[in-house]
Amino acid sequence: LEEAAFQLQQIFRIDISIALNILGIESMRAGHCRVAFTCFKLAADRGYSKAQFNVGLCYEHGRGTEKDLEKAGFYYCQAASNSHPMAQYRYARYLLQHGPGSHWDRHHKAVTLLEQAAVAGITEAQAYLGVFYVRGLQAQEKKGLKYLLLAANSGDAQSRYHVGVCYEQGLGVQQNLAEALRHYRQSAAAGNRQARERLRA
């Protein structure tokens, strides 16, 4: 009986968090940013990862509260530790740009989070890792091309452009100018300015 009561409490707690988060989203859409932030914060403090991510966004962009990157990082970290893929991406970016601790530790943790987000299908993480591995200090061009192709196949025109660069320069793949042109054309058709300039060149 005690176990059943505990389970009911957990379900009730989760349901309230979901409801608060939805109310926060609707309030944000209606332009009531302070109300939205309050709803997100209440749900986040109950451990709901989607709300933790939304609180992070509010702090990062100053919506409904003062802009505070440190607090944004804290809430992204909480959501990321609860396996929220977009929070993993945002927290990784926070670590690389603003995070505390040694550069090596931040860098290592950020790459791990970016890889988790990329595997979960977050296009931004795939694109970021692609460039990171192709152009990084310890370049792993094949790995970078793999991530760039994932992002490009999800419709990211910038990543499609970078795939063209890889084929043009032979980064992680055998040099193939015809294949490079194909990727540049697709990227340009999707509105990428760099690809259009490369095609003219």
XYZ file of N, CA, C and O in Angstrom:
804
model
N 0.824 -1.210 0.000
C 0.000 0.000 0.000
C 0.862 1.265 0.000
O 0.579 2.216 -0.719
N 1.923 1.239 0.807
C 2.838 2.377 0.858
C 3.484 2.607 -0.506
O 3.628 3.744 -0.952
N 3.868 1.494 -1.161
C 4.483 1.590 -2.490
C 3.493 2.190 -3.491
O 3.850 3.049 -4.305
N 2.237 1.787 -3.444
C 1.210 2.319 -4.342
C 1.002 3.806 -4.102
O 0.875 4.585 -5.049
N 0.993 4.194 -2.828
C 0.827 5.610 -2.481
C 2.005 6.424 -3.012
O 1.826 7.523 -3.553
N 3.205 5.859 -2.881
C 4.403 6.542 -3.384
C 4.328 6.711 -4.898
O 4.635 7.779 -5.428
N 3.912 5.646 -5.603
C 3.782 5.706 -7.062
C 2.774 6.776 -7.485
O 3.012 7.525 -8.435
N 1.657 6.847 -6.776
C 0.640 7.875 -7.074
C 1.197 9.269 -6.875
O 0.940 10.172 -7.674
N 1.966 9.444 -5.808
C 2.593 10.743 -5.544
C 3.507 11.134 -6.693
O 3.501 12.283 -7.143
N 4.314 10.164 -7.185
C 5.245 10.428 -8.282
C 4.483 10.829 -9.550
O 4.844 11.781 -10.224
N 3.425 10.097 -9.856
C 2.618 10.392 -11.052
C 1.996 11.777 -10.925
O 2.027 12.570 -11.863
N 1.452 12.078 -9.754
C 0.823 13.377 -9.516
C 1.840 14.499 -9.674
O 1.575 15.523 -10.300
N 3.050 14.262 -9.139
C 4.119 15.246 -9.210
C 4.516 15.514 -10.656
O 4.686 16.651 -11.078
N 4.659 14.426 -11.437
C 5.030 14.561 -12.851
C 3.921 15.270 -13.620
O 4.184 16.163 -14.417
N 2.662 14.888 -13.364
C 1.532 15.518 -14.067
C 1.470 17.013 -13.806
O 1.222 17.788 -14.722
N 1.699 17.440 -12.575
C 1.691 18.867 -12.242
C 2.815 19.571 -12.994
O 2.620 20.653 -13.557
N 3.992 18.941 -13.044
C 5.131 19.528 -13.748
C 4.836 19.694 -15.230
O 5.139 20.731 -15.828
N 4.222 18.666 -15.836
C 3.861 18.735 -17.256
C 2.865 19.863 -17.486
O 3.018 20.665 -18.413
N 1.853 19.937 -16.620
C 0.828 20.979 -16.745
C 1.432 22.375 -16.600
O 1.113 23.282 -17.384
N 2.324 22.544 -15.634
C 2.979 23.840 -15.429
C 3.826 24.228 -16.637
O 3.829 25.378 -17.071
N 4.529 23.249 -17.202
C 5.368 23.517 -18.365
C 4.509 23.929 -19.570
O 4.847 24.871 -20.285
N 3.401 23.225 -19.779
C 2.489 23.568 -20.885
C 1.918 24.967 -20.682
O 1.849 25.767 -21.619
N 1.531 25.265 -19.440
C 1.011 26.602 -19.121
C 2.075 27.664 -19.399
O 1.779 28.743 -19.927
N 3.321 27.335 -19.080
C 4.427 28.252 -19.357
C 4.595 28.499 -20.850
O 4.763 29.643 -21.284
N 4.514 27.443 -21.650
C 4.645 27.572 -23.109
C 3.523 28.439 -23.673
O 3.762 29.340 -24.491
N 2.295 28.177 -23.229
C 1.143 28.959 -23.699
C 1.267 30.428 -23.277
O 0.946 31.329 -24.051
N 1.728 30.655 -22.059
C 1.924 32.027 -21.573
C 2.994 32.745 -22.390
O 2.835 33.927 -22.735
N 4.067 32.046 -22.724
C 5.138 32.636 -23.530
C 4.609 33.017 -24.911
O 4.889 34.097 -25.420
N 3.814 32.119 -25.513
C 3.221 32.398 -26.834
C 2.305 33.619 -26.793
O 2.210 34.363 -27.766
N 1.631 33.804 -25.659
C 0.718 34.935 -25.501
C 1.460 36.221 -25.122
O 0.842 37.279 -24.975
N 2.776 36.119 -24.935
C 3.573 37.297 -24.601
C 3.653 37.605 -23.119
O 4.150 38.656 -22.727
N 3.181 36.669 -22.275
C 3.230 36.860 -20.821
C 4.487 36.164 -20.282
O 4.423 35.098 -19.663
N 5.628 36.802 -20.524
C 6.923 36.169 -20.246
C 7.165 35.908 -18.767
O 7.715 34.869 -18.396
N 6.742 36.842 -17.902
C 6.974 36.653 -16.459
C 6.168 35.475 -15.923
O 6.663 34.676 -15.129
N 4.917 35.377 -16.368
C 4.066 34.253 -15.954
C 4.680 32.946 -16.456
O 4.750 31.955 -15.726
N 5.126 32.956 -17.712
C 5.745 31.761 -18.308
C 6.956 31.328 -17.494
O 7.091 30.140 -17.147
N 7.827 32.289 -17.160
C 9.026 31.966 -16.399
C 8.662 31.347 -15.051
O 9.271 30.352 -14.633
N 7.662 31.915 -14.378
C 7.229 31.389 -13.073
C 6.760 29.946 -13.197
O 7.124 29.087 -12.380
N 5.975 29.656 -14.232
C 5.482 28.286 -14.455
C 6.640 27.328 -14.742
O 6.714 26.237 -14.164
N 7.539 27.751 -15.628
C 8.694 26.908 -15.954
C 9.523 26.619 -14.705
O 9.947 25.488 -14.470
N 9.738 27.665 -13.899
C 10.588 27.537 -12.706
C 9.971 26.563 -11.692
O 10.679 25.728 -11.128
N 8.655 26.665 -11.502
C 7.979 25.750 -10.574
C 8.127 24.302 -11.029
O 8.413 23.411 -10.224
N 7.954 24.068 -12.327
C 8.084 22.707 -12.860
C 9.541 22.242 -12.840
O 9.828 21.081 -12.542
N 10.457 23.159 -13.135
C 11.888 22.822 -13.144
C 12.353 22.418 -11.755
O 13.110 21.450 -11.601
N 11.893 23.145 -10.742
C 12.303 22.851 -9.374
C 11.720 21.531 -8.866
O 12.139 21.018 -7.831
N 10.752 20.969 -9.623
C 10.221 19.638 -9.318
C 10.996 18.563 -10.078
O 10.648 17.392 -10.037
N 12.017 18.982 -10.846
C 12.880 18.025 -11.532
C 12.459 17.669 -12.944
O 12.975 16.705 -13.519
N 11.548 18.465 -13.554
C 11.064 18.158 -14.905
C 12.034 18.737 -15.941
O 12.204 19.957 -16.033
N 12.680 17.873 -16.727
C 13.783 18.296 -17.597
C 13.355 19.295 -18.676
O 14.113 20.211 -19.000
N 12.158 19.138 -19.243
C 11.718 20.080 -20.278
C 11.575 21.487 -19.702
O 11.909 22.470 -20.361
N 11.093 21.567 -18.477
C 10.960 22.875 -17.818
C 12.333 23.426 -17.436
O 12.575 24.624 -17.542
N 13.238 22.554 -17.007
C 14.600 22.997 -16.692
C 15.239 23.625 -17.926
O 15.882 24.670 -17.842
N 15.042 22.985 -19.085
C 15.561 23.527 -20.336
C 14.936 24.884 -20.637
O 15.630 25.835 -21.008
N 13.614 25.005 -20.433
C 12.923 26.269 -20.698
C 13.374 27.383 -19.763
O 13.491 28.538 -20.186
N 13.653 27.039 -18.503
C 14.191 28.036 -17.560
C 15.567 28.494 -18.056
O 15.881 29.689 -18.027
N 16.367 27.544 -18.525
C 17.671 27.890 -19.084
C 17.550 28.872 -20.237
O 18.276 29.871 -20.298
N 16.594 28.615 -21.138
C 16.356 29.534 -22.256
C 15.959 30.923 -21.764
O 16.429 31.930 -22.293
N 15.083 30.963 -20.761
C 14.636 32.251 -20.205
C 15.823 33.045 -19.657
O 15.945 34.243 -19.915
N 16.684 32.366 -18.911
C 17.854 33.046 -18.356
C 18.847 33.448 -19.454
O 19.456 34.505 -19.396
N 19.006 32.607 -20.461
C 19.964 32.910 -21.524
C 19.531 34.140 -22.327
O 20.349 34.976 -22.693
N 18.226 34.242 -22.596
C 17.729 35.314 -23.463
C 17.041 36.457 -22.708
O 16.584 37.413 -23.338
N 16.957 36.342 -21.377
C 16.328 37.397 -20.584
C 14.831 37.511 -20.832
O 14.301 38.608 -20.939
N 14.149 36.383 -20.925
C 12.694 36.379 -21.132
C 11.985 36.074 -19.818
O 12.121 34.984 -19.274
N 11.262 37.049 -19.312
C 10.514 36.866 -18.067
C 11.366 36.980 -16.823
O 10.869 36.852 -15.705
N 12.654 37.216 -17.014
C 13.596 37.348 -15.906
C 14.830 38.076 -16.418
O 14.974 38.294 -17.620
N 15.715 38.434 -15.491
C 16.974 39.063 -15.901
C 17.842 38.060 -16.653
O 17.867 36.873 -16.307
N 18.571 38.528 -17.634
C 19.512 37.672 -18.366
C 20.636 37.272 -17.414
O 21.219 38.124 -16.749
N 20.918 35.969 -17.318
C 21.950 35.476 -16.412
C 22.512 34.176 -16.989
O 21.904 33.112 -16.853
N 23.669 34.256 -17.634
C 24.237 33.090 -18.316
C 24.655 31.994 -17.343
O 24.572 30.811 -17.671
N 25.084 32.384 -16.150
C 25.478 31.382 -15.163
C 24.278 30.546 -14.727
O 24.361 29.316 -14.640
N 23.143 31.218 -14.490
C 21.926 30.486 -14.119
C 21.405 29.670 -15.295
O 20.899 28.558 -15.113
N 21.535 30.207 -16.505
C 21.140 29.449 -17.698
C 21.956 28.160 -17.761
O 21.396 27.071 -17.976
N 23.264 28.276 -17.550
C 24.133 27.109 -17.559
C 23.739 26.094 -16.497
O 23.731 24.882 -16.756
N 23.362 26.579 -15.314
C 22.950 25.692 -14.224
C 21.720 24.873 -14.624
O 21.686 23.653 -14.432
N 20.722 25.527 -15.200
C 19.484 24.822 -15.576
C 19.694 23.932 -16.805
O 19.120 22.837 -16.893
N 20.540 24.368 -17.741
C 20.866 23.494 -18.871
C 21.575 22.232 -18.365
O 21.322 21.126 -18.849
N 22.463 22.417 -17.390
C 23.184 21.290 -16.801
C 22.210 20.298 -16.170
O 22.331 19.082 -16.363
N 21.236 20.812 -15.423
C 20.244 19.932 -14.791
C 19.462 19.147 -15.834
O 19.292 17.928 -15.713
N 18.986 19.847 -16.865
C 18.210 19.179 -17.918
C 19.078 18.193 -18.685
O 18.637 17.095 -19.034
N 20.330 18.567 -18.954
C 21.258 17.685 -19.674
C 21.517 16.413 -18.880
O 21.575 15.317 -19.451
N 21.645 16.545 -17.565
C 21.887 15.360 -16.731
C 20.651 14.464 -16.673
O 20.741 13.294 -16.309
N 19.491 15.010 -17.065
C 18.257 14.219 -17.187
C 18.023 13.792 -18.640
O 16.892 13.513 -19.036
N 19.108 13.797 -19.442
C 19.100 13.303 -20.837
C 18.224 14.112 -21.786
O 17.659 13.551 -22.726
N 18.110 15.421 -21.579
C 17.387 16.291 -22.514
C 18.378 16.675 -23.625
O 19.331 17.417 -23.379
N 18.175 16.181 -24.877
C 19.186 16.363 -25.929
C 19.516 17.820 -26.263
O 20.692 18.154 -26.409
N 18.509 18.684 -26.387
C 18.795 20.079 -26.731
C 19.516 20.774 -25.574
O 20.366 21.637 -25.797
N 19.213 20.385 -24.344
C 19.926 20.936 -23.188
C 21.377 20.461 -23.191
O 22.279 21.213 -22.817
N 21.612 19.222 -23.635
C 22.990 18.735 -23.748
C 23.772 19.618 -24.713
O 24.915 19.997 -24.433
N 23.140 19.957 -25.840
C 23.791 20.835 -26.821
C 24.048 22.223 -26.224
O 25.154 22.750 -26.298
N 23.014 22.816 -25.608
C 23.154 24.173 -25.052
C 24.177 24.210 -23.913
O 24.949 25.162 -23.802
N 24.171 23.191 -23.063
C 25.114 23.176 -21.950
C 26.546 22.997 -22.460
O 27.480 23.619 -21.942
N 26.708 22.182 -23.502
C 28.037 22.011 -24.111
C 28.553 23.346 -24.636
O 29.712 23.712 -24.401
N 27.694 24.089 -25.330
C 28.100 25.401 -25.849
C 28.443 26.352 -24.693
O 29.406 27.106 -24.773
N 27.641 26.297 -23.624
C 27.912 27.121 -22.439
C 29.290 26.778 -21.865
O 30.084 27.666 -21.554
N 29.578 25.474 -21.728
C 30.870 25.049 -21.173
C 32.031 25.560 -22.014
O 33.040 26.018 -21.478
N 31.888 25.484 -23.331
C 32.964 25.912 -24.222
C 33.194 27.422 -24.172
O 34.319 27.891 -24.327
N 32.125 28.190 -23.917
C 32.236 29.649 -23.958
C 32.381 30.308 -22.589
O 33.067 31.311 -22.463
N 31.711 29.762 -21.570
C 31.652 30.472 -20.283
C 31.947 29.599 -19.068
O 31.987 30.105 -17.954
N 32.039 28.296 -19.277
C 32.046 27.376 -18.142
C 33.212 27.528 -17.186
O 34.278 28.016 -17.556
N 33.015 27.071 -15.943
C 34.074 27.096 -14.936
C 35.013 25.894 -15.099
O 34.725 24.975 -15.852
N 36.111 25.895 -14.389
C 37.029 24.760 -14.397
C 38.099 24.886 -15.464
O 38.161 25.858 -16.208
N 38.951 23.850 -15.532
C 40.069 23.875 -16.482
C 39.549 23.727 -17.915
O 38.520 23.102 -18.156
N 40.299 24.294 -18.839
C 39.912 24.257 -20.257
C 39.752 22.813 -20.733
O 38.792 22.483 -21.426
N 40.677 21.935 -20.349
C 40.643 20.549 -20.807
C 39.394 19.832 -20.303
O 38.717 19.133 -21.067
N 39.071 19.993 -19.004
C 37.883 19.335 -18.429
C 36.605 19.812 -19.111
O 35.736 19.010 -19.445
N 36.490 21.130 -19.294
C 35.302 21.701 -19.948
C 35.182 21.189 -21.370
O 34.108 20.808 -21.823
N 36.301 21.186 -22.067
C 36.350 20.756 -23.461
C 35.911 19.293 -23.585
O 35.082 18.944 -24.419
N 36.468 18.435 -22.728
C 36.155 17.003 -22.755
C 34.674 16.757 -22.466
O 34.010 15.993 -23.178
N 34.160 17.409 -21.434
C 32.745 17.236 -21.062
C 31.830 17.765 -22.171
O 30.817 17.147 -22.503
N 32.205 18.905 -22.757
C 31.392 19.504 -23.820
C 31.301 18.584 -25.030
O 30.218 18.394 -25.597
N 32.426 17.990 -25.423
C 32.434 17.090 -26.592
C 31.566 15.866 -26.316
O 30.786 15.425 -27.182
N 31.645 15.330 -25.095
C 30.802 14.180 -24.724
C 29.328 14.537 -24.841
O 28.526 13.775 -25.406
N 28.952 15.710 -24.326
C 27.552 16.162 -24.396
C 27.117 16.401 -25.841
O 26.003 16.038 -26.233
N 27.981 17.002 -26.643
C 27.664 17.252 -28.049
C 27.439 15.934 -28.788
O 26.519 15.827 -29.609
N 28.248 14.936 -28.492
C 28.081 13.630 -29.145
C 26.764 12.977 -28.732
O 26.073 12.395 -29.565
N 26.392 13.093 -27.455
C 25.107 12.548 -27.002
C 23.949 13.241 -27.714
O 23.003 12.583 -28.172
N 24.027 14.561 -27.826
C 22.971 15.325 -28.496
C 22.916 14.994 -29.981
O 21.831 14.864 -30.565
N 24.089 14.836 -30.603
C 24.149 14.514 -32.033
C 23.527 13.152 -32.312
O 22.759 12.992 -33.264
N 23.834 12.173 -31.473
C 23.267 10.826 -31.622
C 21.751 10.861 -31.427
O 21.019 10.125 -32.090
N 21.282 11.765 -30.570
C 19.836 11.909 -30.337
C 19.129 12.662 -31.468
O 17.918 12.830 -31.442
N 19.915 13.141 -32.457
C 19.308 13.769 -33.630
C 19.266 15.281 -33.616
O 18.576 15.888 -34.440
N 19.998 15.922 -32.718
C 20.019 17.387 -32.668
C 20.949 17.893 -33.777
O 22.171 17.746 -33.706
N 20.345 18.492 -34.806
C 21.083 18.929 -35.997
C 22.185 19.920 -35.638
O 23.297 19.852 -36.181
N 21.901 20.854 -34.732
C 22.897 21.855 -34.336
C 24.146 21.191 -33.758
O 25.264 21.632 -34.022
N 23.947 20.134 -32.963
C 25.077 19.423 -32.367
C 25.873 18.683 -33.443
O 27.103 18.667 -33.421
N 25.169 18.082 -34.399
C 25.833 17.386 -35.507
C 26.687 18.361 -36.312
O 27.846 18.068 -36.632
N 26.103 19.518 -36.624
C 26.822 20.536 -37.406
C 28.045 21.041 -36.645
O 29.139 21.180 -37.215
N 27.873 21.328 -35.373
C 28.968 21.845 -34.548
C 30.106 20.829 -34.473
O 31.276 21.168 -34.668
N 29.756 19.561 -34.210
C 30.776 18.511 -34.120
C 31.467 18.292 -35.457
O 32.671 18.029 -35.495
N 30.698 18.368 -36.536
C 31.276 18.181 -37.858
C 32.410 19.151 -38.114
O 33.526 18.750 -38.478
N 32.149 20.425 -37.890
C 33.179 21.459 -38.092
C 34.304 21.273 -37.082
O 35.484 21.381 -37.425
N 33.948 20.972 -35.848
C 34.937 20.772 -34.785
C 35.933 19.673 -35.162
O 37.146 19.841 -35.018
N 35.423 18.543 -35.653
C 36.310 17.421 -35.983
C 37.086 17.648 -37.286
O 38.210 17.181 -37.420
N 36.490 18.355 -38.234
C 37.200 18.609 -39.499
C 38.283 19.673 -39.310
O 39.384 19.547 -39.831
N 37.970 20.718 -38.546
C 38.872 21.874 -38.419
C 39.614 21.952 -37.093
O 40.386 22.876 -36.878
N 39.349 21.024 -36.167
C 39.925 21.104 -34.826
C 41.434 20.952 -34.796
O 42.065 20.593 -35.789
N 42.006 21.187 -33.627
C 43.456 21.084 -33.451
C 43.930 19.653 -33.695
O 44.989 19.428 -34.260
N 43.124 18.688 -33.236
C 43.424 17.282 -33.498
C 42.348 16.768 -34.455
O 41.414 16.075 -34.055
N 42.505 17.137 -35.720
C 41.464 16.867 -36.718
C 41.201 15.374 -36.867
O 42.123 14.567 -36.907
N 39.922 15.025 -36.899
C 39.454 13.670 -37.190
C 38.460 13.832 -38.337
O 37.253 13.859 -38.132
N 39.006 13.973 -39.543
C 38.210 14.420 -40.682
C 37.084 13.461 -41.056
O 35.976 13.897 -41.394
N 37.328 12.144 -40.990
C 36.268 11.172 -41.328
C 35.103 11.285 -40.363
O 33.942 11.258 -40.764
N 35.426 11.424 -39.083
C 34.396 11.573 -38.055
C 33.623 12.878 -38.283
O 32.400 12.924 -38.180
N 34.351 13.938 -38.606
C 33.723 15.229 -38.879
C 32.781 15.165 -40.057
O 31.654 15.669 -40.004
N 33.215 14.509 -41.139
C 32.375 14.376 -42.331
C 31.101 13.604 -42.014
O 30.018 13.956 -42.498
N 31.226 12.572 -41.181
C 30.051 11.783 -40.782
C 28.990 12.679 -40.132
O 27.807 12.636 -40.480
N 29.420 13.529 -39.197
C 28.484 14.421 -38.510
C 27.931 15.493 -39.452
O 26.751 15.848 -39.388
N 28.790 16.004 -40.339
C 28.322 17.008 -41.301
C 27.256 16.433 -42.225
O 26.264 17.102 -42.534
N 27.445 15.191 -42.654
C 26.449 14.547 -43.517
C 25.128 14.337 -42.776
O 24.051 14.528 -43.362
N 25.200 13.970 -41.501
C 23.972 13.819 -40.699
C 23.204 15.135 -40.652
O 21.989 15.168 -40.860
N 23.917 16.224 -40.372
C 23.279 17.535 -40.287
C 22.755 17.977 -41.651
O 21.648 18.499 -41.769
N 23.548 17.747 -42.700
C 23.142 18.128 -44.062
C 21.886 17.375 -44.477
O 20.963 17.955 -45.062
N 21.830 16.095 -44.131
C 20.659 15.279 -44.485
C 19.431 15.646 -43.664
O 18.313 15.255 -44.015
N 19.634 16.410 -42.592
C 18.501 16.947 -41.814
C 18.087 18.329 -42.314
O 17.258 18.990 -41.708
N 18.730 18.783 -43.411
C 18.334 20.045 -44.027
C 19.189 21.244 -43.675
O 18.827 22.370 -44.008
N 20.324 21.028 -43.028
C 21.178 22.151 -42.652
C 22.060 22.554 -43.840
O 23.003 21.837 -44.203
N 21.757 23.695 -44.458
C 22.450 24.146 -45.671
C 23.924 24.462 -45.407
O 24.771 24.227 -46.269
N 24.243 24.979 -44.228
C 25.635 25.292 -43.893
C 26.473 24.018 -43.829
O 27.600 23.974 -44.312
N 25.903 22.964 -43.235
C 26.613 21.684 -43.179
C 26.785 21.097 -44.573
O 27.829 20.511 -44.880
N 25.768 21.262 -45.428
C 25.870 20.786 -46.810
C 27.037 21.495 -47.516
O 27.796 20.872 -48.243
N 27.187 22.797 -47.246
C 28.316 23.560 -47.792
C 29.641 22.960 -47.311
O 30.572 22.744 -48.084
N 29.739 22.663 -46.006
C 30.970 22.100 -45.442
C 31.280 20.721 -46.021
O 32.451 20.367 -46.197
N 30.232 19.941 -46.327
C 30.441 18.648 -46.981
C 31.090 18.883 -48.347
O 32.022 18.178 -48.732
N 30.612 19.915 -49.064
C 31.214 20.277 -50.348
C 32.690 20.613 -50.198
O 33.520 20.171 -51.009
N 33.028 21.365 -49.148
C 34.434 21.718 -48.877
C 35.265 20.445 -48.653
O 36.382 20.326 -49.164
N 34.686 19.509 -47.888
C 35.398 18.243 -47.628
C 35.711 17.514 -48.931
O 36.829 17.023 -49.118
N 34.722 17.459 -49.830
C 34.954 16.782 -51.115
C 35.929 17.572 -51.997
O 36.750 16.986 -52.688
N 35.847 18.887 -51.952
C 36.742 19.701 -52.771
C 38.192 19.568 -52.305
O 39.113 19.483 -53.118
N 38.394 19.530 -50.981
C 39.750 19.527 -50.440
C 40.258 18.139 -50.042
O 41.394 17.993 -49.608
N 39.383 17.130 -50.158
C 39.784 15.776 -49.774
C 39.955 15.608 -48.283
O 40.895 14.982 -47.811
N 39.032 16.162 -47.501
C 39.080 16.071 -46.037
C 38.168 14.933 -45.575
O 36.944 15.036 -45.652
N 38.769 13.826 -45.133
C 37.981 12.695 -44.645
C 37.382 11.845 -45.746
O 36.639 10.904 -45.477
N 37.691 12.189 -46.987
C 37.134 11.488 -48.142
C 38.059 11.752 -49.322
O 38.816 12.728 -49.319
N 38.010 10.876 -50.323
C 38.841 11.110 -51.511
C 38.329 12.356 -52.239
O 37.126 12.567 -52.369
N 39.267 13.185 -52.680
C 38.894 14.424 -53.378
C 38.037 14.097 -54.601
O 38.343 13.182 -55.361
N 36.910 14.846 -54.737
C 35.977 14.586 -55.836
C 35.260 15.904 -56.147
O 34.319 16.292 -55.451
N 35.720 16.587 -57.180
C 35.189 17.920 -57.493
C 33.736 17.870 -57.960
O 32.959 18.773 -57.661
N 33.363 16.806 -58.679
C 31.970 16.673 -59.132
C 31.035 16.545 -57.933
O 29.964 17.168 -57.887
N 31.467 15.777 -56.942
C 30.660 15.593 -55.724
C 30.620 16.900 -54.928
O 29.585 17.273 -54.374
N 31.742 17.611 -54.888
C 31.794 18.911 -54.210
C 30.794 19.868 -54.849
O 30.015 20.532 -54.137
N 30.769 19.913 -56.182
C 29.821 20.791 -56.899
C 28.382 20.434 -56.580
O 27.539 21.317 -56.393
N 28.097 19.128 -56.507
C 26.729 18.680 -56.205
C 26.283 19.209 -54.840
O 25.176 19.736 -54.694
N 27.166 19.105 -53.861
C 26.828 19.575 -52.502
C 26.726 21.106 -52.460
O 25.838 21.639 -51.799
N 27.622 21.791 -53.164
C 27.544 23.253 -53.214
C 26.228 23.700 -53.846
O 25.584 24.640 -53.363
N 25.818 23.024 -54.920
C 24.557 23.391 -55.592
C 23.355 23.191 -54.662
O 22.471 24.038 -54.607
N 23.342 22.065 -53.945
C 22.239 21.808 -53.006
C 22.209 22.861 -51.897
O 21.148 23.347 -51.519
N 23.380 23.202 -51.378
C 23.483 24.201 -50.316
C 23.044 25.574 -50.826
O 22.296 26.289 -50.148
N 23.492 25.931 -52.032
C 23.125 27.227 -52.630
C 21.626 27.296 -52.872
O 20.989 28.319 -52.614
N 21.038 26.187 -53.331
C 19.590 26.142 -53.583
C 18.793 26.329 -52.292
O 17.676 26.842 -52.313
N 19.405 25.943 -51.167
C 18.755 26.116 -49.860
C 19.034 27.496 -49.269
O 18.651 27.787 -48.139
N 19.742 28.352 -50.051
C 19.942 29.735 -49.624
C 21.285 30.059 -49.005
O 21.477 31.151 -48.466
N 22.235 29.123 -49.058
C 23.533 29.378 -48.431
C 24.396 30.290 -49.307
O 24.722 29.944 -50.441
N 24.771 31.436 -48.765
C 25.543 32.443 -49.499
C 26.957 31.956 -49.820
O 27.462 32.152 -50.925
N 27.620 31.301 -48.857
C 28.987 30.814 -49.075
C 29.030 29.816 -50.233
O 29.968 29.822 -51.028
N 28.017 28.973 -50.330
C 27.963 27.984 -51.409
C 27.793 28.684 -52.758
O 28.429 28.294 -53.747
N 26.960 29.714 -52.781
C 26.773 30.469 -54.034
C 28.096 31.110 -54.472
O 28.464 31.071 -55.641
N 28.820 31.681 -53.502
C 30.109 32.309 -53.814
C 31.132 31.274 -54.286
O 31.898 31.514 -55.216
N 31.112 30.098 -53.662
C 32.045 29.027 -54.048
C 31.753 28.555 -55.472
O 32.674 28.259 -56.224
N 30.479 28.450 -55.814
C 30.097 28.032 -57.163
C 30.571 29.061 -58.206
O 31.056 28.684 -59.267
N 30.445 30.342 -57.875
C 30.924 31.390 -58.795
C 32.443 31.305 -58.951
O 32.969 31.500 -60.046
N 33.117 31.021 -57.860
C 34.589 30.914 -57.905
C 35.030 29.722 -58.739
O 36.052 29.754 -59.372
